[in-house]
């Protein structure tokens, strides 16, 4: 592969992936194609700078003409598709943009990639498409999709469109479904960075319901190495679950973060639960581990330690998001 198109590379996982990929695959040209919604932040890649190997192109995955133009200009031969609306709470407040970006945008990309004869299309999805588990069991690749939030439903729809293109047109695509990620550059509306930011300002930490919901956490760099393995050695038409076998209740994560930051538990504030809040996610990742030889590189303890350190060291990064300044800086590039 010579020219990789990364959609949504200015977001949390996409920017970590761009950074990881440039380091580990010198010589491959990486084009980051991103609309720069509220979640896209060029601060995430500021130190990389554009050179022969890396180019940023501002564009919308819903625009067929723009997508085709970028693929043509950069002779794209593989796509890693991260671009999405990604926050469950926002999808509950307004689902339309999730359908537009996650469903229609994905179909536009599939059509363009087929037209351009792209050799590999990696669709980055989520374990949330499987819905909620009770206390027992794990999601395998053959668990039926049963999405419960508008976000999860829009991602499930996009997965099915990708798999339908594989079946109908022998489109060379793979779907990955990963558990909750954490690590550097995560937008502070998601649990872990939000709790760190609140704790550092001695503001209440809003825990939904009783805090007993369980998520299966994976350090973002380990997600990137898994995607790399799937790109290199995965089989077309397959779904690969990705997860680090690390289930944790929300309240236990919040307490752990408070301990690490030396802040009192009295900051915890139990608030109204999220409507339709999924109780538990847990990933069976034996397929990606057994078939592709992937394994996470860090334990949860190491990953959380590195994450807390990163947020402490990069306070200006998240403060610029909290204040909205990250959008001011690139005003000409963001929509009003
Ligand atoms: P994010 O919200 O941080 O980033 C999304 C990026 O997509 C942003 O840079 C945004 O500007 C861009 N984007 C949005 N709409 C666009 C459009 N129409 N055209 C072009 N770019 C657009 O999301 P994230 O947490 O990095 O997640 C990335 C992907 O990984 C998503 O597809 C998500 O469903 C999936 N995923 C996320 C997690 C997680 O824990 N965060 C877990 C599993 C899977
Ligand atoms: P989140 O980071 O939004 O990811 P997802 O909903 O995609 O799993 O939330 C992770 C868990 O944390 C989820 O169970 C909801 C909970 N949560 C809170 O308790 N308080 C908060 O302020 C947020 C953002 C999430």
Coordinates of C-alpha atoms and ligand atoms in Angstrom, one line a residue:
X1 CA 0.0 0.0 0.0
X2 CA 1.3 3.4 -0.9
X3 CA -1.5 6.0 -0.2
X4 CA -3.8 5.7 2.8
X5 CA -6.9 7.9 3.3
X6 CA -7.9 8.3 6.9
X7 CA -11.3 9.8 7.5
X8 CA -11.9 11.6 10.8
X9 CA -8.1 11.8 11.5
X10 CA -8.5 15.0 13.5
X11 CA -10.6 13.2 16.2
X12 CA -9.5 11.2 19.2
X13 CA -8.8 7.8 17.8
X14 CA -8.1 9.0 14.2
X15 CA -5.4 11.4 15.4
X16 CA -3.8 8.7 17.5
X17 CA -3.9 6.4 14.5
X18 CA -2.4 8.9 12.1
X19 CA 0.5 9.5 14.6
X20 CA 1.0 5.8 15.1
X21 CA 0.8 5.0 11.4
X22 CA 3.3 7.6 10.3
X23 CA 5.8 6.4 12.9
X24 CA 5.4 2.7 12.1
X25 CA 5.0 2.8 8.3
X26 CA 7.5 5.3 6.9
X27 CA 7.0 5.8 3.2
X28 CA 3.2 5.4 3.1
X29 CA 1.5 8.6 2.3
X30 CA -1.3 9.4 4.8
X31 CA -4.1 11.8 3.9
X32 CA -6.2 12.9 6.8
X33 CA -9.7 13.8 5.5
X34 CA -11.8 15.5 8.2
X35 CA -14.7 17.9 8.3
X36 CA -13.5 19.5 11.5
X37 CA -16.8 19.3 13.4
X38 CA -16.8 20.2 17.1
X39 CA -14.9 16.9 17.7
X40 CA -12.2 17.5 15.1
X41 CA -9.2 19.4 16.5
X42 CA -6.0 20.1 14.5
X43 CA -4.2 20.7 17.8
X44 CA -4.1 16.9 18.0
X45 CA -1.7 16.7 15.1
X46 CA 0.0 20.1 15.4
X47 CA 3.5 18.7 16.0
X48 CA 3.3 16.5 13.0
X49 CA 3.2 19.2 10.4
X50 CA 2.5 18.6 6.7
X51 CA 5.3 17.0 4.7
X52 CA 5.6 14.5 1.9
X53 CA 4.1 11.7 4.0
X54 CA 1.3 13.6 5.7
X55 CA -1.5 15.9 4.3
X56 CA -4.6 17.3 5.9
X57 CA -7.6 17.9 3.7
X58 CA -10.7 19.5 5.1
X59 CA -13.8 17.8 3.7
X60 CA -17.1 16.1 4.4
X61 CA -17.5 12.3 3.8
X62 CA -21.1 13.1 2.7
X63 CA -19.8 14.9 -0.3
X64 CA -19.3 12.5 -3.2
X65 CA -17.5 15.0 -5.3
X66 CA -15.1 16.0 -2.6
X67 CA -14.4 12.4 -1.6
X68 CA -13.8 11.3 -5.2
X69 CA -11.5 14.3 -5.8
X70 CA -9.3 13.6 -2.8
X71 CA -9.1 9.9 -3.6
X72 CA -8.1 10.7 -7.2
X73 CA -5.6 13.4 -6.4
X74 CA -3.8 11.3 -3.8
X75 CA -4.2 8.0 -5.6
X76 CA -5.8 6.4 -2.6
X77 CA -5.4 2.6 -2.4
X78 CA -6.6 2.0 1.1
X79 CA -9.1 3.7 3.4
X80 CA -9.4 3.6 7.2
X81 CA -12.8 5.1 8.1
X82 CA -13.1 6.7 11.5
X83 CA -15.2 9.8 10.7
X84 CA -18.4 9.7 12.6
X85 CA -20.6 11.4 15.2
X86 CA -19.5 9.5 18.2
X87 CA -21.1 10.7 21.4
X88 CA -24.2 8.7 22.7
X89 CA -25.5 11.7 24.7
X90 CA -25.5 13.9 21.7
X91 CA -27.3 11.2 19.7
X92 CA -30.1 11.2 22.3
X93 CA -30.4 15.0 21.9
X94 CA -30.4 15.0 18.1
X95 CA -30.1 11.9 15.9
X96 CA -30.3 13.4 12.4
X97 CA -26.7 14.3 12.1
X98 CA -25.7 10.8 13.2
X99 CA -27.8 9.3 10.4
X100 CA -26.3 11.8 7.9
X101 CA -22.7 11.3 8.8
X102 CA -22.5 7.7 10.0
X103 CA -25.0 6.1 7.6
X104 CA -25.1 8.3 4.5
X105 CA -21.5 9.4 4.8
X106 CA -20.3 5.7 5.0
X107 CA -22.3 4.8 1.9
X108 CA -20.8 7.8 0.0
X109 CA -17.3 6.5 0.9
X110 CA -18.2 2.9 -0.1
X111 CA -19.4 4.1 -3.5
X112 CA -16.4 6.3 -4.0
X113 CA -13.9 3.6 -2.9
X114 CA -15.6 1.1 -5.3
X115 CA -15.4 3.6 -8.2
X116 CA -11.7 4.2 -7.5
X117 CA -10.9 0.5 -7.1
X118 CA -9.5 0.9 -3.6
X119 CA -7.8 -2.3 -2.5
X120 CA -8.6 -2.2 1.2
X121 CA -11.4 -0.5 3.2
X122 CA -11.3 -0.7 7.0
X123 CA -14.6 0.4 8.6
X124 CA -14.0 1.3 12.3
X125 CA -17.0 0.4 14.4
X126 CA -18.0 -0.2 17.9
X127 CA -19.1 -2.9 20.3
X128 CA -22.2 -0.7 21.0
X129 CA -23.8 -2.2 17.9
X130 CA -24.4 -5.4 19.9
X131 CA -26.5 -3.6 22.5
X132 CA -26.3 -4.4 26.2
X133 CA -25.2 -7.5 28.1
X134 CA -26.6 -8.7 31.4
X135 CA -24.1 -9.7 34.2
X136 CA -22.8 -12.7 32.2
X137 CA -21.3 -13.3 28.7
X138 CA -19.4 -11.4 26.1
X139 CA -20.0 -10.1 22.6
X140 CA -18.5 -12.4 19.9
X141 CA -18.5 -11.6 16.2
X142 CA -21.6 -13.7 15.7
X143 CA -23.7 -11.9 18.4
X144 CA -26.6 -10.4 16.6
X145 CA -26.6 -6.6 16.3
X146 CA -29.1 -5.0 18.7
X147 CA -28.2 -1.3 19.0
X148 CA -30.0 0.7 21.7
X149 CA -29.0 4.3 21.2
X150 CA -29.3 6.4 18.0
X151 CA -25.5 6.5 17.9
X152 CA -25.2 2.7 18.1
X153 CA -28.1 2.2 15.6
X154 CA -26.4 4.5 13.0
X155 CA -23.1 2.6 13.5
X156 CA -24.9 -0.7 13.1
X157 CA -26.5 0.5 9.9
X158 CA -23.1 1.6 8.5
X159 CA -21.6 -1.8 9.4
X160 CA -24.4 -3.5 7.5
X161 CA -23.9 -1.3 4.4
X162 CA -20.2 -2.2 4.4
X163 CA -20.9 -5.9 4.7
X164 CA -23.7 -5.7 2.0
X165 CA -21.2 -4.1 -0.4
X166 CA -18.8 -7.0 0.3
X167 CA -21.5 -9.5 -0.4
X168 CA -22.9 -7.8 -3.4
X169 CA -19.8 -6.4 -5.1
X170 CA -16.9 -8.3 -3.6
X171 CA -15.9 -4.9 -2.1
X172 CA -12.6 -5.5 -0.2
X173 CA -13.7 -4.3 3.2
X174 CA -13.4 -5.4 6.8
X175 CA -15.4 -4.2 9.9
X176 CA -13.8 -3.9 13.3
X177 CA -15.8 -3.4 16.5
X178 CA -13.9 -2.1 19.4
X179 CA -14.8 -1.5 23.1
X180 CA -14.5 1.9 24.8
X181 CA -11.2 3.6 24.2
X182 CA -9.3 6.0 26.5
X183 CA -6.0 7.8 26.2
X184 CA -4.4 11.1 24.9
X185 CA -6.5 13.5 22.8
X186 CA -9.9 12.2 23.9
X187 CA -12.5 15.0 23.8
X188 CA -13.5 16.0 27.3
X189 CA -17.1 15.1 26.9
X190 CA -16.4 11.4 27.3
X191 CA -16.2 9.8 30.7
X192 CA -12.4 9.6 31.5
X193 CA -11.2 13.0 30.2
X194 CA -14.3 14.7 31.6
X195 CA -13.8 13.3 35.0
X196 CA -10.1 14.3 35.0
X197 CA -11.0 17.9 33.9
X198 CA -13.7 18.2 36.6
X199 CA -11.5 16.9 39.3
X200 CA -8.7 19.2 38.4
X201 CA -11.0 22.2 38.8
X202 CA -12.7 20.8 42.0
X203 CA -16.0 20.7 40.2
X204 CA -18.6 17.9 40.8
X205 CA -18.0 14.7 38.8
X206 CA -21.3 13.8 37.2
X207 CA -21.8 10.0 37.5
X208 CA -25.0 8.8 35.7
X209 CA -27.4 6.7 37.8
X210 CA -25.6 4.6 40.4
X211 CA -22.4 4.3 38.4
X212 CA -22.7 0.6 38.1
X213 CA -22.7 0.4 34.3
X214 CA -19.8 -1.6 33.0
X215 CA -17.6 -0.8 30.0
X216 CA -14.6 -2.8 28.6
X217 CA -11.7 -0.3 28.3
X218 CA -8.8 -0.3 25.8
X219 CA -5.9 2.0 25.6
X220 CA -6.2 3.9 22.3
X221 CA -2.7 3.0 21.0
X222 CA -3.7 -0.7 21.4
X223 CA -6.7 -0.1 19.3
X224 CA -4.4 1.4 16.6
X225 CA -2.1 -1.6 16.7
X226 CA -5.1 -3.9 16.3
X227 CA -6.4 -1.9 13.3
X228 CA -2.9 -2.1 11.8
X229 CA -2.9 -5.9 12.2
X230 CA -6.4 -6.1 10.6
X231 CA -5.3 -3.9 7.7
X232 CA -2.2 -6.1 7.1
X233 CA -3.5 -9.5 7.7
X234 CA -7.3 -9.4 8.1
X235 CA -9.7 -11.2 5.7
X236 CA -12.1 -9.3 3.5
X237 CA -15.7 -9.5 4.6
X238 CA -14.9 -10.4 8.2
X239 CA -15.8 -8.7 11.4
X240 CA -13.1 -8.5 14.1
X241 CA -13.9 -7.6 17.7
X242 CA -11.2 -5.6 19.5
X243 CA -10.9 -5.3 23.3
X244 CA -8.5 -5.6 26.1
X245 CA -10.5 -7.8 28.4
X246 CA -10.8 -5.1 31.0
X247 CA -14.2 -4.6 32.4
X248 CA -14.7 -1.8 34.9
X249 CA -17.7 -0.1 36.5
X250 CA -17.9 3.6 35.9
X251 CA -17.9 4.4 39.7
X252 CA -14.7 2.4 40.1
X253 CA -13.0 4.3 37.3
X254 CA -14.1 7.6 38.8
X255 CA -12.8 6.6 42.3
X256 CA -9.5 5.5 40.7
X257 CA -9.0 8.8 38.9
X258 CA -9.8 10.8 42.1
X259 CA -7.2 8.7 44.0
X260 CA -4.6 9.3 41.3
X261 CA -5.3 13.1 41.3
X262 CA -5.4 13.2 45.1
X263 CA -8.9 14.6 45.1
X264 CA -11.7 13.8 47.6
X265 CA -14.6 11.4 46.8
X266 CA -16.9 14.1 48.0
X267 CA -16.6 15.5 44.5
X268 CA -18.7 12.6 43.1
X269 CA -22.2 13.8 42.1
X270 CA -24.7 11.1 41.2
X271 CA -26.9 12.6 38.5
X272 CA -30.0 11.6 36.4
X273 CA -29.3 8.5 34.4
X274 CA -28.8 8.5 30.6
X275 CA -32.1 7.4 29.0
X276 CA -31.8 3.8 27.8
X277 CA -28.4 3.5 29.4
X278 CA -26.7 0.2 28.3
X279 CA -25.8 -1.8 31.5
X280 CA -22.7 -3.7 30.3
X281 CA -20.4 -4.2 27.4
X282 CA -17.7 -6.9 27.2
X283 CA -15.7 -8.0 24.2
X284 CA -14.5 -11.5 23.3
X285 CA -11.4 -10.6 21.3
X286 CA -10.2 -14.2 20.8
X287 CA -10.6 -14.0 17.0
X288 CA -8.3 -11.0 16.4
X289 CA -5.8 -12.4 19.0
X290 CA -5.8 -15.9 17.6
X291 CA -6.0 -15.3 13.9
X292 CA -3.9 -12.1 13.6
X293 CA -1.7 -12.5 16.6
X294 CA -2.7 -9.1 18.1
X295 CA -2.4 -8.4 21.9
X296 CA -2.7 -5.2 23.9
X297 CA 0.6 -3.6 24.8
X298 CA -0.3 -2.1 28.1
X299 CA -2.4 -3.2 31.1
X300 CA -5.3 -1.0 32.3
X301 CA -3.2 0.2 35.3
X302 CA -0.3 1.3 32.9
X303 CA -2.7 2.9 30.4
X304 CA -4.6 4.9 33.0
X305 CA -1.4 6.0 34.6
X306 CA -0.1 7.3 31.2
X307 CA -3.5 8.9 30.5
X308 CA -3.7 10.8 33.8
X309 CA -0.1 12.0 33.3
X310 CA -0.9 13.1 29.7
X311 CA -3.9 15.2 30.8
X312 CA -1.8 16.7 33.6
X313 CA 1.0 17.6 31.2
X314 CA -1.3 18.8 28.5
X315 CA -3.6 21.0 30.5
X316 CA -3.6 23.7 27.8
X317 CA -4.9 21.2 25.3
X318 CA -8.1 20.4 27.1
X319 CA -8.5 23.9 28.5
X320 CA -8.6 25.3 25.0
X321 CA -11.4 22.8 24.2
X322 CA -13.3 23.7 27.4
X323 CA -13.1 27.4 26.5
X324 CA -13.8 26.9 22.8
X325 CA -10.5 28.5 21.9
X326 CA -9.5 25.5 19.8
X327 CA -12.1 26.6 17.3
X328 CA -11.1 30.2 17.4
X329 CA -7.6 29.5 16.4
X330 CA -8.5 27.8 13.2
X331 CA -11.6 30.0 12.7
X332 CA -11.3 30.0 8.9
X333 CA -11.3 26.2 8.9
X334 CA -14.4 25.6 11.1
X335 CA -18.0 26.2 10.2
X336 CA -19.7 29.0 12.1
Ligands
LIG1 P1 -14.3 11.7 17.6 O1 -15.7 12.2 17.8 O2 -13.3 12.0 18.5 O3 -13.8 12.0 16.1 C1 -14.6 12.0 15.0 C2 -13.9 12.8 13.9 O4 -14.7 12.6 12.7 C3 -13.7 14.2 14.1 O5 -12.4 14.7 13.8 C4 -14.8 14.9 13.2 O6 -14.4 16.2 12.8 C5 -14.8 13.9 12.1 N1 -16.1 14.0 11.3 C6 -17.3 14.0 11.8 N2 -18.2 14.1 10.8 C7 -17.5 14.1 9.6 C8 -17.9 14.2 8.3 N3 -19.1 14.3 7.9 N4 -16.9 14.2 7.3 C9 -15.6 14.1 7.7 N5 -15.2 14.1 9.0 C10 -16.1 14.1 9.9 O7 -14.5 10.1 17.5 P2 -13.6 8.9 18.1 O8 -13.9 8.7 19.5 O9 -12.2 9.2 17.6 O10 -14.1 7.7 17.2 C11 -13.7 7.4 15.9 C12 -14.4 6.2 15.3 O11 -14.2 5.1 16.2 C13 -15.9 6.4 15.2 O12 -16.3 5.8 14.0 C14 -16.4 5.6 16.4 O13 -17.7 5.1 16.2 C15 -15.4 4.5 16.6 N6 -15.2 4.0 17.9 C16 -15.0 4.8 19.0 C17 -14.8 4.3 20.3 C18 -14.5 5.2 21.4 O14 -14.4 4.7 22.6 N7 -14.3 6.5 21.3 C19 -14.8 2.9 20.4 C20 -15.0 2.1 19.3 C21 -15.2 2.6 18.1
LIG2 P1 -19.0 7.6 27.4 O1 -17.6 8.0 27.6 O2 -20.0 8.6 26.9 O3 -19.0 6.3 26.4 P2 -20.2 5.3 25.9 O4 -21.5 5.9 26.3 O5 -20.0 5.3 24.4 O6 -19.9 4.0 26.5 O7 -19.6 7.0 28.7 C1 -18.9 5.9 29.3 C2 -19.8 5.5 30.5 O8 -19.7 6.5 31.5 C3 -21.2 5.3 30.2 O9 -21.8 4.2 31.0 C4 -21.9 6.6 30.6 C5 -21.0 7.0 31.8 N1 -20.9 8.5 31.9 C6 -21.2 9.1 33.2 O10 -21.5 8.4 34.2 N2 -21.1 10.4 33.3 C7 -20.7 11.2 32.3 O11 -20.6 12.5 32.4 C8 -20.4 10.6 31.0 C9 -20.0 11.5 29.8 C10 -20.5 9.2 30.9

